[in-house]
């Protein structure tokens, strides 16, 4: 087993017990299908925390909402900025 694999497994285990707000929202987002990396999750969360409540966050192309969970969580733990998620995707047969 390589070092990269070992570090990745350690990070996933940490996500289970991470007491931080980011850890909480990562756990909420895990069951939702999506393509976010751990780094992207942290960036979205951190950026959303700093947005002024006079502004809003608009996510275009939210798919099933995994990134929306991180944006909304960051907003909620930050300045409670409104988050709007928009996606025009229509799955056929679902």
CSV table of C-alpha atoms in Angstrom, one decimal, residues 10-56:
chain,number,residue,atom,x,y,z
A,10,UNK,CA,-6.6,8.4,7.2
A,11,UNK,CA,-8.4,11.4,5.9
A,12,UNK,CA,-11.6,9.4,5.3
A,13,UNK,CA,-11.4,8.0,8.9
A,14,UNK,CA,-10.8,11.6,10.2
A,15,UNK,CA,-14.0,12.7,8.5
A,16,UNK,CA,-16.0,10.3,10.7
A,17,UNK,CA,-14.7,11.9,13.9
A,18,UNK,CA,-13.8,15.5,12.9
A,19,UNK,CA,-15.5,17.7,15.5
A,20,UNK,CA,-15.3,20.9,13.3
A,21,UNK,CA,-18.2,22.5,11.5
A,22,UNK,CA,-16.6,21.5,8.2
A,23,UNK,CA,-16.4,17.9,9.4
A,24,UNK,CA,-20.1,18.0,10.3
A,25,UNK,CA,-21.1,19.2,6.8
A,26,UNK,CA,-18.7,16.8,5.1
A,27,UNK,CA,-20.6,14.0,6.9
A,28,UNK,CA,-23.9,15.4,5.7
A,29,UNK,CA,-22.7,15.6,2.1
A,30,UNK,CA,-21.2,12.1,1.9
A,31,UNK,CA,-24.4,10.3,0.9
A,32,UNK,CA,-25.0,12.7,-2.0
A,33,UNK,CA,-23.5,11.9,-5.3
A,34,UNK,CA,-20.9,14.4,-6.6
A,35,UNK,CA,-17.4,15.0,-7.7
A,36,UNK,CA,-15.9,17.3,-5.0
A,37,UNK,CA,-12.5,16.6,-3.7
A,38,UNK,CA,-11.7,17.2,0.0
A,39,UNK,CA,-9.8,20.3,-1.0
A,40,UNK,CA,-12.7,21.7,-3.0
A,41,UNK,CA,-15.1,21.0,-0.1
A,42,UNK,CA,-12.9,23.0,2.3
A,43,UNK,CA,-12.5,25.9,-0.1
A,44,UNK,CA,-16.3,26.2,-0.8
A,45,UNK,CA,-17.0,26.0,2.9
A,46,UNK,CA,-14.3,28.6,3.8
A,47,UNK,CA,-15.4,31.0,1.1
A,48,UNK,CA,-19.1,30.8,2.0
A,49,UNK,CA,-18.3,31.6,5.6
A,50,UNK,CA,-16.9,35.0,4.5
A,51,UNK,CA,-19.6,36.3,2.2
A,52,UNK,CA,-21.5,39.3,3.6
A,53,UNK,CA,-25.2,38.8,4.5
A,54,UNK,CA,-26.0,41.8,2.2
A,55,UNK,CA,-24.8,39.6,-0.7
A,56,UNK,CA,-25.9,36.1,-1.7
